[in-house]
Amino acid sequence: MRIFVLTGAGISAESGLGTFRDKAGTGIWARFDPMKLATPEGFARNPDEVHAFYNARRKNLLSAQPNAAHHALARLEAGLAEQGGHMTLVTQNIDDLHERAGSQAVVHMHGELLKARCAACEGVAEWRNDLGRADRCGTCGETGRLRPHVVWFGEMPFELDTISRALDDADLFVAIGTSGTVYPAAGFVAEARARGIRTCEINLEPSDGAYLFDDRRYGPASETVPAWVEDMLGGTERAVRE
Ligand code: BJW
């Protein structure tokens, strides 16, 4: 079996990293303005404010740990490979919790919080400390041109060609912990359906696009994802009922 997994903020919620939107209205974008903090225009207007937002989230990430859902997906990747199958893991998350849980190949379509990118030379470097306007690019030596290596609204997500090829090649599309609000990721389920691929949603609660999924499992990711992975590797494959 070839499985395409798309993860979102919900998979890292139980690791203490906030989600952006939830039905209770307590997500990050209910407290902070995404137009100020997650657009190139907002960064150009007030780089210090944007750096402070990402510096706080970077600190939080460095003290967070992967949870049972991240570990289960790492087991699934290894287990499918042993059975001659394959898993593609695409995440919208900028955290590194999949890697720390042992996932070997993670596509970060919205970038990575522990990296900085230079607007002058496009060089990308590991970055674990606070980032600010006084910092110098290690590649070209320019000062004040570094930004978080993340994808803001209006910017092109990374690796869309890789993602499209992986969708072409999948038997099952699974969305975990994502509200399905932000495009192009929100459109992957429709693309999967158009290719005749079975679809499964695993989330705390039904997303607005829940009707697009053939199979649905609801509850905290730390419980639902390990149970689903056990089914997939155990061969019962409840999630792909014919
Ligand atoms: C749990 C749980 C638990 C809680 N267990 N579950 C087409 C139509 C309309 C608009 C557009 C469109 N195409 C483009 C747009 C514009 C825009 C967009 O989509 N806007 C929408 C708001 C309408 N998109 C863009 O600008 C993108 N670029 C782009 O489209 O380029 C042009 C292009 C055109 C054509 C093809 C290709 C490209 C860029 C989007 C960049 C998103 N950036 C952010 C911030 C940067 C990273 C960061 O700071 O972290 O990325 S926004 C934010 O949302 C972040 C996330 O990755 C992203 C998605 O959020 P996610 O992961 O779904 O989280 P939540 O919080 O929304 O949902 C969490 C879910 O978990 C909830 O359902 C909970 O219930 C659940 N949950 N606890 C399981 N314990």
mmCIF file with all atom_site columns, N, CA, C and O in Angstrom, residues 186-237:
data_model
loop_
_atom_site.group_PDB
_atom_site.id
_atom_site.type_symbol
_atom_site.label_atom_id
_atom_site.label_alt_id
_atom_site.label_comp_id
_atom_site.label_asym_id
_atom_site.label_entity_id
_atom_site.label_seq_id
_atom_site.pdbx_PDB_ins_code
_atom_site.Cartn_x
_atom_site.Cartn_y
_atom_site.Cartn_z
_atom_site.occupancy
_atom_site.B_iso_or_equiv
_atom_site.pdbx_formal_charge
_atom_site.auth_seq_id
_atom_site.auth_comp_id
_atom_site.auth_asym_id
_atom_site.auth_atom_id
_atom_site.pdbx_PDB_model_num
ATOM 1   N N  . ALA A 1 186 ? -5.560  22.492 1.362   1.00 0.00 ? 186 ALA A N  1
ATOM 2   C CA . ALA A 1 186 ? -6.981  22.180 1.548   1.00 0.00 ? 186 ALA A CA 1
ATOM 3   C C  . ALA A 1 186 ? -7.585  21.530 0.306   1.00 0.00 ? 186 ALA A C  1
ATOM 4   O O  . ALA A 1 186 ? -8.620  20.853 0.390   1.00 0.00 ? 186 ALA A O  1
ATOM 5   N N  . GLY A 1 187 ? -6.933  21.710 -0.845  1.00 0.00 ? 187 GLY A N  1
ATOM 6   C CA . GLY A 1 187 ? -7.446  21.137 -2.087  1.00 0.00 ? 187 GLY A CA 1
ATOM 7   C C  . GLY A 1 187 ? -6.918  19.739 -2.385  1.00 0.00 ? 187 GLY A C  1
ATOM 8   O O  . GLY A 1 187 ? -7.370  19.105 -3.343  1.00 0.00 ? 187 GLY A O  1
ATOM 9   N N  . PHE A 1 188 ? -5.991  19.247 -1.558  1.00 0.00 ? 188 PHE A N  1
ATOM 10  C CA . PHE A 1 188 ? -5.396  17.935 -1.874  1.00 0.00 ? 188 PHE A CA 1
ATOM 11  C C  . PHE A 1 188 ? -6.435  16.819 -1.837  1.00 0.00 ? 188 PHE A C  1
ATOM 12  O O  . PHE A 1 188 ? -6.356  15.862 -2.607  1.00 0.00 ? 188 PHE A O  1
ATOM 13  N N  . VAL A 1 189 ? -7.405  16.916 -0.917  1.00 0.00 ? 189 VAL A N  1
ATOM 14  C CA . VAL A 1 189 ? -8.402  15.839 -0.817  1.00 0.00 ? 189 VAL A CA 1
ATOM 15  C C  . VAL A 1 189 ? -9.219  15.755 -2.102  1.00 0.00 ? 189 VAL A C  1
ATOM 16  O O  . VAL A 1 189 ? -9.511  14.654 -2.599  1.00 0.00 ? 189 VAL A O  1
ATOM 17  N N  . ALA A 1 190 ? -9.564  16.909 -2.675  1.00 0.00 ? 190 ALA A N  1
ATOM 18  C CA . ALA A 1 190 ? -10.318 16.904 -3.938  1.00 0.00 ? 190 ALA A CA 1
ATOM 19  C C  . ALA A 1 190 ? -9.451  16.352 -5.066  1.00 0.00 ? 190 ALA A C  1
ATOM 20  O O  . ALA A 1 190 ? -9.940  15.608 -5.936  1.00 0.00 ? 190 ALA A O  1
ATOM 21  N N  . GLU A 1 191 ? -8.147  16.703 -5.022  1.00 0.00 ? 191 GLU A N  1
ATOM 22  C CA . GLU A 1 191 ? -7.236  16.167 -6.057  1.00 0.00 ? 191 GLU A CA 1
ATOM 23  C C  . GLU A 1 191 ? -7.128  14.655 -5.930  1.00 0.00 ? 191 GLU A C  1
ATOM 24  O O  . GLU A 1 191 ? -7.091  13.939 -6.926  1.00 0.00 ? 191 GLU A O  1
ATOM 25  N N  . ALA A 1 192 ? -7.078  14.170 -4.690  1.00 0.00 ? 192 ALA A N  1
ATOM 26  C CA . ALA A 1 192 ? -6.997  12.720 -4.466  1.00 0.00 ? 192 ALA A CA 1
ATOM 27  C C  . ALA A 1 192 ? -8.259  12.049 -5.013  1.00 0.00 ? 192 ALA A C  1
ATOM 28  O O  . ALA A 1 192 ? -8.192  11.042 -5.714  1.00 0.00 ? 192 ALA A O  1
ATOM 29  N N  . ARG A 1 193 ? -9.413  12.617 -4.701  1.00 0.00 ? 193 ARG A N  1
ATOM 30  C CA . ARG A 1 193 ? -10.683 12.029 -5.178  1.00 0.00 ? 193 ARG A CA 1
ATOM 31  C C  . ARG A 1 193 ? -10.729 12.013 -6.704  1.00 0.00 ? 193 ARG A C  1
ATOM 32  O O  . ARG A 1 193 ? -11.171 11.035 -7.310  1.00 0.00 ? 193 ARG A O  1
ATOM 33  N N  . ALA A 1 194 ? -10.254 13.116 -7.301  1.00 0.00 ? 194 ALA A N  1
ATOM 34  C CA . ALA A 1 194 ? -10.272 13.180 -8.772  1.00 0.00 ? 194 ALA A CA 1
ATOM 35  C C  . ALA A 1 194 ? -9.393  12.092 -9.378  1.00 0.00 ? 194 ALA A C  1
ATOM 36  O O  . ALA A 1 194 ? -9.633  11.649 -10.504 1.00 0.00 ? 194 ALA A O  1
ATOM 37  N N  . ARG A 1 195 ? -8.370  11.665 -8.622  1.00 0.00 ? 195 ARG A N  1
ATOM 38  C CA . ARG A 1 195 ? -7.484  10.595 -9.105  1.00 0.00 ? 195 ARG A CA 1
ATOM 39  C C  . ARG A 1 195 ? -8.023  9.211  -8.720  1.00 0.00 ? 195 ARG A C  1
ATOM 40  O O  . ARG A 1 195 ? -7.357  8.207  -8.930  1.00 0.00 ? 195 ARG A O  1
ATOM 41  N N  . GLY A 1 196 ? -9.181  9.166  -8.053  1.00 0.00 ? 196 GLY A N  1
ATOM 42  C CA . GLY A 1 196 ? -9.769  7.881  -7.672  1.00 0.00 ? 196 GLY A CA 1
ATOM 43  C C  . GLY A 1 196 ? -9.140  7.257  -6.435  1.00 0.00 ? 196 GLY A C  1
ATOM 44  O O  . GLY A 1 196 ? -9.254  6.055  -6.204  1.00 0.00 ? 196 GLY A O  1
ATOM 45  N N  . ILE A 1 197 ? -8.477  8.093  -5.616  1.00 0.00 ? 197 ILE A N  1
ATOM 46  C CA . ILE A 1 197 ? -7.797  7.588  -4.415  1.00 0.00 ? 197 ILE A CA 1
ATOM 47  C C  . ILE A 1 197 ? -8.768  7.655  -3.235  1.00 0.00 ? 197 ILE A C  1
ATOM 48  O O  . ILE A 1 197 ? -9.497  8.646  -3.080  1.00 0.00 ? 197 ILE A O  1
ATOM 49  N N  . ARG A 1 198 ? -8.761  6.631  -2.383  1.00 0.00 ? 198 ARG A N  1
ATOM 50  C CA . ARG A 1 198 ? -9.599  6.666  -1.175  1.00 0.00 ? 198 ARG A CA 1
ATOM 51  C C  . ARG A 1 198 ? -9.086  7.716  -0.214  1.00 0.00 ? 198 ARG A C  1
ATOM 52  O O  . ARG A 1 198 ? -7.880  7.992  -0.178  1.00 0.00 ? 198 ARG A O  1
ATOM 53  N N  . THR A 1 199 ? -9.997  8.306  0.581   1.00 0.00 ? 199 THR A N  1
ATOM 54  C CA . THR A 1 199 ? -9.593  9.413  1.450   1.00 0.00 ? 199 THR A CA 1
ATOM 55  C C  . THR A 1 199 ? -10.061 9.171  2.878   1.00 0.00 ? 199 THR A C  1
ATOM 56  O O  . THR A 1 199 ? -11.129 8.593  3.113   1.00 0.00 ? 199 THR A O  1
ATOM 57  N N  . CYS A 1 200 ? -9.254  9.632  3.827   1.00 0.00 ? 200 CYS A N  1
ATOM 58  C CA . CYS A 1 200 ? -9.561  9.417  5.243   1.00 0.00 ? 200 CYS A CA 1
ATOM 59  C C  . CYS A 1 200 ? -9.218  10.681 6.031   1.00 0.00 ? 200 CYS A C  1
ATOM 60  O O  . CYS A 1 200 ? -8.137  11.253 5.840   1.00 0.00 ? 200 CYS A O  1
ATOM 61  N N  . GLU A 1 201 ? -10.119 11.123 6.884   1.00 0.00 ? 201 GLU A N  1
ATOM 62  C CA . GLU A 1 201 ? -9.852  12.272 7.760   1.00 0.00 ? 201 GLU A CA 1
ATOM 63  C C  . GLU A 1 201 ? -9.694  11.784 9.197   1.00 0.00 ? 201 GLU A C  1
ATOM 64  O O  . GLU A 1 201 ? -10.553 11.057 9.711   1.00 0.00 ? 201 GLU A O  1
ATOM 65  N N  . ILE A 1 202 ? -8.607  12.208 9.842   1.00 0.00 ? 202 ILE A N  1
ATOM 66  C CA . ILE A 1 202 ? -8.406  11.927 11.273  1.00 0.00 ? 202 ILE A CA 1
ATOM 67  C C  . ILE A 1 202 ? -8.223  13.286 11.944  1.00 0.00 ? 202 ILE A C  1
ATOM 68  O O  . ILE A 1 202 ? -7.269  14.007 11.654  1.00 0.00 ? 202 ILE A O  1
ATOM 69  N N  . ASN A 1 203 ? -9.158  13.646 12.813  1.00 0.00 ? 203 ASN A N  1
ATOM 70  C CA . ASN A 1 203 ? -9.130  14.997 13.384  1.00 0.00 ? 203 ASN A CA 1
ATOM 71  C C  . ASN A 1 203 ? -9.846  14.965 14.729  1.00 0.00 ? 203 ASN A C  1
ATOM 72  O O  . ASN A 1 203 ? -10.511 13.988 15.083  1.00 0.00 ? 203 ASN A O  1
ATOM 73  N N  . LEU A 1 204 ? -9.678  16.041 15.486  1.00 0.00 ? 204 LEU A N  1
ATOM 74  C CA . LEU A 1 204 ? -10.380 16.121 16.767  1.00 0.00 ? 204 LEU A CA 1
ATOM 75  C C  . LEU A 1 204 ? -11.890 16.105 16.550  1.00 0.00 ? 204 LEU A C  1
ATOM 76  O O  . LEU A 1 204 ? -12.647 15.480 17.294  1.00 0.00 ? 204 LEU A O  1
ATOM 77  N N  . GLU A 1 205 ? -12.303 16.818 15.494  1.00 0.00 ? 205 GLU A N  1
ATOM 78  C CA . GLU A 1 205 ? -13.735 16.961 15.196  1.00 0.00 ? 205 GLU A CA 1
ATOM 79  C C  . GLU A 1 205 ? -13.880 17.045 13.678  1.00 0.00 ? 205 GLU A C  1
ATOM 80  O O  . GLU A 1 205 ? -12.896 17.309 12.989  1.00 0.00 ? 205 GLU A O  1
ATOM 81  N N  . PRO A 1 206 ? -15.086 16.834 13.138  1.00 0.00 ? 206 PRO A N  1
ATOM 82  C CA . PRO A 1 206 ? -15.220 16.929 11.676  1.00 0.00 ? 206 PRO A CA 1
ATOM 83  C C  . PRO A 1 206 ? -14.820 18.317 11.175  1.00 0.00 ? 206 PRO A C  1
ATOM 84  O O  . PRO A 1 206 ? -15.223 19.333 11.744  1.00 0.00 ? 206 PRO A O  1
ATOM 85  N N  . SER A 1 207 ? -14.005 18.345 10.123  1.00 0.00 ? 207 SER A N  1
ATOM 86  C CA . SER A 1 207 ? -13.652 19.630 9.509   1.00 0.00 ? 207 SER A CA 1
ATOM 87  C C  . SER A 1 207 ? -14.802 20.056 8.593   1.00 0.00 ? 207 SER A C  1
ATOM 88  O O  . SER A 1 207 ? -15.713 19.271 8.335   1.00 0.00 ? 207 SER A O  1
ATOM 89  N N  . ASP A 1 208 ? -14.744 21.288 8.092   1.00 0.00 ? 208 ASP A N  1
ATOM 90  C CA . ASP A 1 208 ? -15.811 21.752 7.195   1.00 0.00 ? 208 ASP A CA 1
ATOM 91  C C  . ASP A 1 208 ? -15.884 20.900 5.932   1.00 0.00 ? 208 ASP A C  1
ATOM 92  O O  . ASP A 1 208 ? -16.947 20.790 5.322   1.00 0.00 ? 208 ASP A O  1
ATOM 93  N N  . GLY A 1 209 ? -14.743 20.290 5.567   1.00 0.00 ? 209 GLY A N  1
ATOM 94  C CA . GLY A 1 209 ? -14.729 19.464 4.343   1.00 0.00 ? 209 GLY A CA 1
ATOM 95  C C  . GLY A 1 209 ? -14.859 17.978 4.633   1.00 0.00 ? 209 GLY A C  1
ATOM 96  O O  . GLY A 1 209 ? -14.521 17.154 3.779   1.00 0.00 ? 209 GLY A O  1
ATOM 97  N N  . ALA A 1 210 ? -15.391 17.629 5.798   1.00 0.00 ? 210 ALA A N  1
ATOM 98  C CA . ALA A 1 210 ? -15.447 16.211 6.209   1.00 0.00 ? 210 ALA A CA 1
ATOM 99  C C  . ALA A 1 210 ? -16.177 15.338 5.185   1.00 0.00 ? 210 ALA A C  1
ATOM 100 O O  . ALA A 1 210 ? -15.833 14.178 4.993   1.00 0.00 ? 210 ALA A O  1
ATOM 101 N N  . TYR A 1 211 ? -17.171 15.933 4.517   1.00 0.00 ? 211 TYR A N  1
ATOM 102 C CA . TYR A 1 211 ? -17.971 15.158 3.555   1.00 0.00 ? 211 TYR A CA 1
ATOM 103 C C  . TYR A 1 211 ? -17.129 14.648 2.376   1.00 0.00 ? 211 TYR A C  1
ATOM 104 O O  . TYR A 1 211 ? -17.551 13.754 1.641   1.00 0.00 ? 211 TYR A O  1
ATOM 105 N N  . LEU A 1 212 ? -15.930 15.220 2.187   1.00 0.00 ? 212 LEU A N  1
ATOM 106 C CA . LEU A 1 212 ? -15.071 14.798 1.074   1.00 0.00 ? 212 LEU A CA 1
ATOM 107 C C  . LEU A 1 212 ? -14.306 13.509 1.380   1.00 0.00 ? 212 LEU A C  1
ATOM 108 O O  . LEU A 1 212 ? -13.625 12.967 0.516   1.00 0.00 ? 212 LEU A O  1
ATOM 109 N N  . PHE A 1 213 ? -14.395 13.049 2.639   1.00 0.00 ? 213 PHE A N  1
ATOM 110 C CA . PHE A 1 213 ? -13.596 11.894 3.043   1.00 0.00 ? 213 PHE A CA 1
ATOM 111 C C  . PHE A 1 213 ? -14.455 10.631 3.094   1.00 0.00 ? 213 PHE A C  1
ATOM 112 O O  . PHE A 1 213 ? -15.566 10.639 3.621   1.00 0.00 ? 213 PHE A O  1
ATOM 113 N N  . ASP A 1 214 ? -13.893 9.528  2.574   1.00 0.00 ? 214 ASP A N  1
ATOM 114 C CA . ASP A 1 214 ? -14.602 8.248  2.581   1.00 0.00 ? 214 ASP A CA 1
ATOM 115 C C  . ASP A 1 214 ? -14.666 7.673  3.987   1.00 0.00 ? 214 ASP A C  1
ATOM 116 O O  . ASP A 1 214 ? -15.634 7.015  4.356   1.00 0.00 ? 214 ASP A O  1
ATOM 117 N N  . ASP A 1 215 ? -13.597 7.898  4.768   1.00 0.00 ? 215 ASP A N  1
ATOM 118 C CA . ASP A 1 215 ? -13.526 7.330  6.108   1.00 0.00 ? 215 ASP A CA 1
ATOM 119 C C  . ASP A 1 215 ? -13.148 8.442  7.077   1.00 0.00 ? 215 ASP A C  1
ATOM 120 O O  . ASP A 1 215 ? -12.374 9.336  6.719   1.00 0.00 ? 215 ASP A O  1
ATOM 121 N N  . ARG A 1 216 ? -13.699 8.411  8.304   1.00 0.00 ? 216 ARG A N  1
ATOM 122 C CA . ARG A 1 216 ? -13.457 9.512  9.254   1.00 0.00 ? 216 ARG A CA 1
ATOM 123 C C  . ARG A 1 216 ? -13.243 8.949  10.643  1.00 0.00 ? 216 ARG A C  1
ATOM 124 O O  . ARG A 1 216 ? -13.993 8.062  11.054  1.00 0.00 ? 216 ARG A O  1
ATOM 125 N N  . ARG A 1 217 ? -12.244 9.477  11.324  1.00 0.00 ? 217 ARG A N  1
ATOM 126 C CA . ARG A 1 217 ? -11.987 9.057  12.711  1.00 0.00 ? 217 ARG A CA 1
ATOM 127 C C  . ARG A 1 217 ? -11.773 10.313 13.540  1.00 0.00 ? 217 ARG A C  1
ATOM 128 O O  . ARG A 1 217 ? -10.924 11.133 13.196  1.00 0.00 ? 217 ARG A O  1
ATOM 129 N N  . TYR A 1 218 ? -12.512 10.433 14.636  1.00 0.00 ? 218 TYR A N  1
ATOM 130 C CA . TYR A 1 218 ? -12.435 11.664 15.417  1.00 0.00 ? 218 TYR A CA 1
ATOM 131 C C  . TYR A 1 218 ? -12.016 11.402 16.859  1.00 0.00 ? 218 TYR A C  1
ATOM 132 O O  . TYR A 1 218 ? -12.415 10.396 17.459  1.00 0.00 ? 218 TYR A O  1
ATOM 133 N N  . GLY A 1 219 ? -11.217 12.350 17.393  1.00 0.00 ? 219 GLY A N  1
ATOM 134 C CA . GLY A 1 219 ? -10.699 12.253 18.754  1.00 0.00 ? 219 GLY A CA 1
ATOM 135 C C  . GLY A 1 219 ? -9.302  12.842 18.768  1.00 0.00 ? 219 GLY A C  1
ATOM 136 O O  . GLY A 1 219 ? -8.788  13.283 17.726  1.00 0.00 ? 219 GLY A O  1
ATOM 137 N N  . PRO A 1 220 ? -8.648  12.872 19.941  1.00 0.00 ? 220 PRO A N  1
ATOM 138 C CA . PRO A 1 220 ? -7.290  13.417 20.019  1.00 0.00 ? 220 PRO A CA 1
ATOM 139 C C  . PRO A 1 220 ? -6.312  12.570 19.199  1.00 0.00 ? 220 PRO A C  1
ATOM 140 O O  . PRO A 1 220 ? -6.366  11.340 19.258  1.00 0.00 ? 220 PRO A O  1
ATOM 141 N N  . ALA A 1 221 ? -5.426  13.250 18.463  1.00 0.00 ? 221 ALA A N  1
ATOM 142 C CA . ALA A 1 221 ? -4.488  12.551 17.575  1.00 0.00 ? 221 ALA A CA 1
ATOM 143 C C  . ALA A 1 221 ? -3.648  11.515 18.320  1.00 0.00 ? 221 ALA A C  1
ATOM 144 O O  . ALA A 1 221 ? -3.316  10.471 17.762  1.00 0.00 ? 221 ALA A O  1
ATOM 145 N N  . SER A 1 222 ? -3.312  11.790 19.575  1.00 0.00 ? 222 SER A N  1
ATOM 146 C CA . SER A 1 222 ? -2.446  10.857 20.327  1.00 0.00 ? 222 SER A CA 1
ATOM 147 C C  . SER A 1 222 ? -3.137  9.504  20.537  1.00 0.00 ? 222 SER A C  1
ATOM 148 O O  . SER A 1 222 ? -2.478  8.514  20.829  1.00 0.00 ? 222 SER A O  1
ATOM 149 N N  . GLU A 1 223 ? -4.467  9.468  20.363  1.00 0.00 ? 223 GLU A N  1
ATOM 150 C CA . GLU A 1 223 ? -5.195  8.188  20.480  1.00 0.00 ? 223 GLU A CA 1
ATOM 151 C C  . GLU A 1 223 ? -5.599  7.649  19.098  1.00 0.00 ? 223 GLU A C  1
ATOM 152 O O  . GLU A 1 223 ? -5.440  6.469  18.810  1.00 0.00 ? 223 GLU A O  1
ATOM 153 N N  . THR A 1 224 ? -6.142  8.548  18.262  1.00 0.00 ? 224 THR A N  1
ATOM 154 C CA . THR A 1 224 ? -6.689  8.070  16.979  1.00 0.00 ? 224 THR A CA 1
ATOM 155 C C  . THR A 1 224 ? -5.593  7.634  16.009  1.00 0.00 ? 224 THR A C  1
ATOM 156 O O  . THR A 1 224 ? -5.771  6.655  15.268  1.00 0.00 ? 224 THR A O  1
ATOM 157 N N  . VAL A 1 225 ? -4.463  8.358  16.001  1.00 0.00 ? 225 VAL A N  1
ATOM 158 C CA . VAL A 1 225 ? -3.433  8.027  15.002  1.00 0.00 ? 225 VAL A CA 1
ATOM 159 C C  . VAL A 1 225 ? -2.762  6.679  15.319  1.00 0.00 ? 225 VAL A C  1
ATOM 160 O O  . VAL A 1 225 ? -2.651  5.824  14.425  1.00 0.00 ? 225 VAL A O  1
ATOM 161 N N  . PRO A 1 226 ? -2.331  6.432  16.587  1.00 0.00 ? 226 PRO A N  1
ATOM 162 C CA . PRO A 1 226 ? -1.751  5.103  16.859  1.00 0.00 ? 226 PRO A CA 1
ATOM 163 C C  . PRO A 1 226 ? -2.740  3.966  16.568  1.00 0.00 ? 226 PRO A C  1
ATOM 164 O O  . PRO A 1 226 ? -2.343  2.928  16.033  1.00 0.00 ? 226 PRO A O  1
ATOM 165 N N  . ALA A 1 227 ? -4.018  4.171  16.851  1.00 0.00 ? 227 ALA A N  1
ATOM 166 C CA . ALA A 1 227 ? -5.004  3.107  16.589  1.00 0.00 ? 227 ALA A CA 1
ATOM 167 C C  . ALA A 1 227 ? -5.129  2.855  15.084  1.00 0.00 ? 227 ALA A C  1
ATOM 168 O O  . ALA A 1 227 ? -5.169  1.709  14.631  1.00 0.00 ? 227 ALA A O  1
ATOM 169 N N  . TRP A 1 228 ? -5.159  3.941  14.313  1.00 0.00 ? 228 TRP A N  1
ATOM 170 C CA . TRP A 1 228 ? -5.252  3.796  12.852  1.00 0.00 ? 228 TRP A CA 1
ATOM 171 C C  . TRP A 1 228 ? -3.996  3.119  12.291  1.00 0.00 ? 228 TRP A C  1
ATOM 172 O O  . TRP A 1 228 ? -4.093  2.219  11.440  1.00 0.00 ? 228 TRP A O  1
ATOM 173 N N  . VAL A 1 229 ? -2.822  3.528  12.790  1.00 0.00 ? 229 VAL A N  1
ATOM 174 C CA . VAL A 1 229 ? -1.564  2.940  12.303  1.00 0.00 ? 229 VAL A CA 1
ATOM 175 C C  . VAL A 1 229 ? -1.531  1.444  12.620  1.00 0.00 ? 229 VAL A C  1
ATOM 176 O O  . VAL A 1 229 ? -1.129  0.622  11.785  1.00 0.00 ? 229 VAL A O  1
ATOM 177 N N  . GLU A 1 230 ? -1.997  1.089  13.808  1.00 0.00 ? 230 GLU A N  1
ATOM 178 C CA . GLU A 1 230 ? -2.039  -0.333 14.170  1.00 0.00 ? 230 GLU A CA 1
ATOM 179 C C  . GLU A 1 230 ? -2.918  -1.109 13.185  1.00 0.00 ? 230 GLU A C  1
ATOM 180 O O  . GLU A 1 230 ? -2.560  -2.190 12.724  1.00 0.00 ? 230 GLU A O  1
ATOM 181 N N  . ASP A 1 231 ? -4.058  -0.521 12.837  1.00 0.00 ? 231 ASP A N  1
ATOM 182 C CA . ASP A 1 231 ? -4.943  -1.166 11.859  1.00 0.00 ? 231 ASP A CA 1
ATOM 183 C C  . ASP A 1 231 ? -4.245  -1.324 10.507  1.00 0.00 ? 231 ASP A C  1
ATOM 184 O O  . ASP A 1 231 ? -4.330  -2.364 9.866   1.00 0.00 ? 231 ASP A O  1
ATOM 185 N N  . MET A 1 232 ? -3.553  -0.269 10.082  1.00 0.00 ? 232 MET A N  1
ATOM 186 C CA . MET A 1 232 ? -2.896  -0.319 8.768   1.00 0.00 ? 232 MET A CA 1
ATOM 187 C C  . MET A 1 232 ? -1.805  -1.385 8.755   1.00 0.00 ? 232 MET A C  1
ATOM 188 O O  . MET A 1 232 ? -1.687  -2.153 7.815   1.00 0.00 ? 232 MET A O  1
ATOM 189 N N  . LEU A 1 233 ? -0.999  -1.414 9.814   1.00 0.00 ? 233 LEU A N  1
ATOM 190 C CA . LEU A 1 233 ? 0.126   -2.356 9.823   1.00 0.00 ? 233 LEU A CA 1
ATOM 191 C C  . LEU A 1 233 ? -0.327  -3.759 10.208  1.00 0.00 ? 233 LEU A C  1
ATOM 192 O O  . LEU A 1 233 ? 0.271   -4.745 9.789   1.00 0.00 ? 233 LEU A O  1
ATOM 193 N N  . GLY A 1 234 ? -1.434  -3.815 10.983  1.00 0.00 ? 234 GLY A N  1
ATOM 194 C CA . GLY A 1 234 ? -1.941  -5.127 11.389  1.00 0.00 ? 234 GLY A CA 1
ATOM 195 C C  . GLY A 1 234 ? -2.706  -5.810 10.273  1.00 0.00 ? 234 GLY A C  1
ATOM 196 O O  . GLY A 1 234 ? -3.048  -6.972 10.367  1.00 0.00 ? 234 GLY A O  1
ATOM 197 N N  . GLY A 1 235 ? -2.999  -5.075 9.214   1.00 0.00 ? 235 GLY A N  1
ATOM 198 C CA . GLY A 1 235 ? -3.638  -5.703 8.068   1.00 0.00 ? 235 GLY A CA 1
ATOM 199 C C  . GLY A 1 235 ? -5.152  -5.693 8.130   1.00 0.00 ? 235 GLY A C  1
ATOM 200 O O  . GLY A 1 235 ? -5.816  -6.120 7.202   1.00 0.00 ? 235 GLY A O  1
ATOM 201 N N  . THR A 1 236 ? -5.739  -5.177 9.249   1.00 0.00 ? 236 THR A N  1
ATOM 202 C CA . THR A 1 236 ? -7.199  -5.160 9.292   1.00 0.00 ? 236 THR A CA 1
ATOM 203 C C  . THR A 1 236 ? -7.744  -4.069 8.369   1.00 0.00 ? 236 THR A C  1
ATOM 204 O O  . THR A 1 236 ? -8.823  -4.198 7.819   1.00 0.00 ? 236 THR A O  1
ATOM 205 N N  . GLU A 1 237 ? -6.933  -2.996 8.222   1.00 0.00 ? 237 GLU A N  1
ATOM 206 C CA . GLU A 1 237 ? -7.239  -1.948 7.241   1.00 0.00 ? 237 GLU A CA 1
ATOM 207 C C  . GLU A 1 237 ? -8.685  -1.481 7.277   1.00 0.00 ? 237 GLU A C  1
ATOM 208 O O  . GLU A 1 237 ? -9.329  -1.323 6.260   1.00 0.00 ? 237 GLU A O  1
#
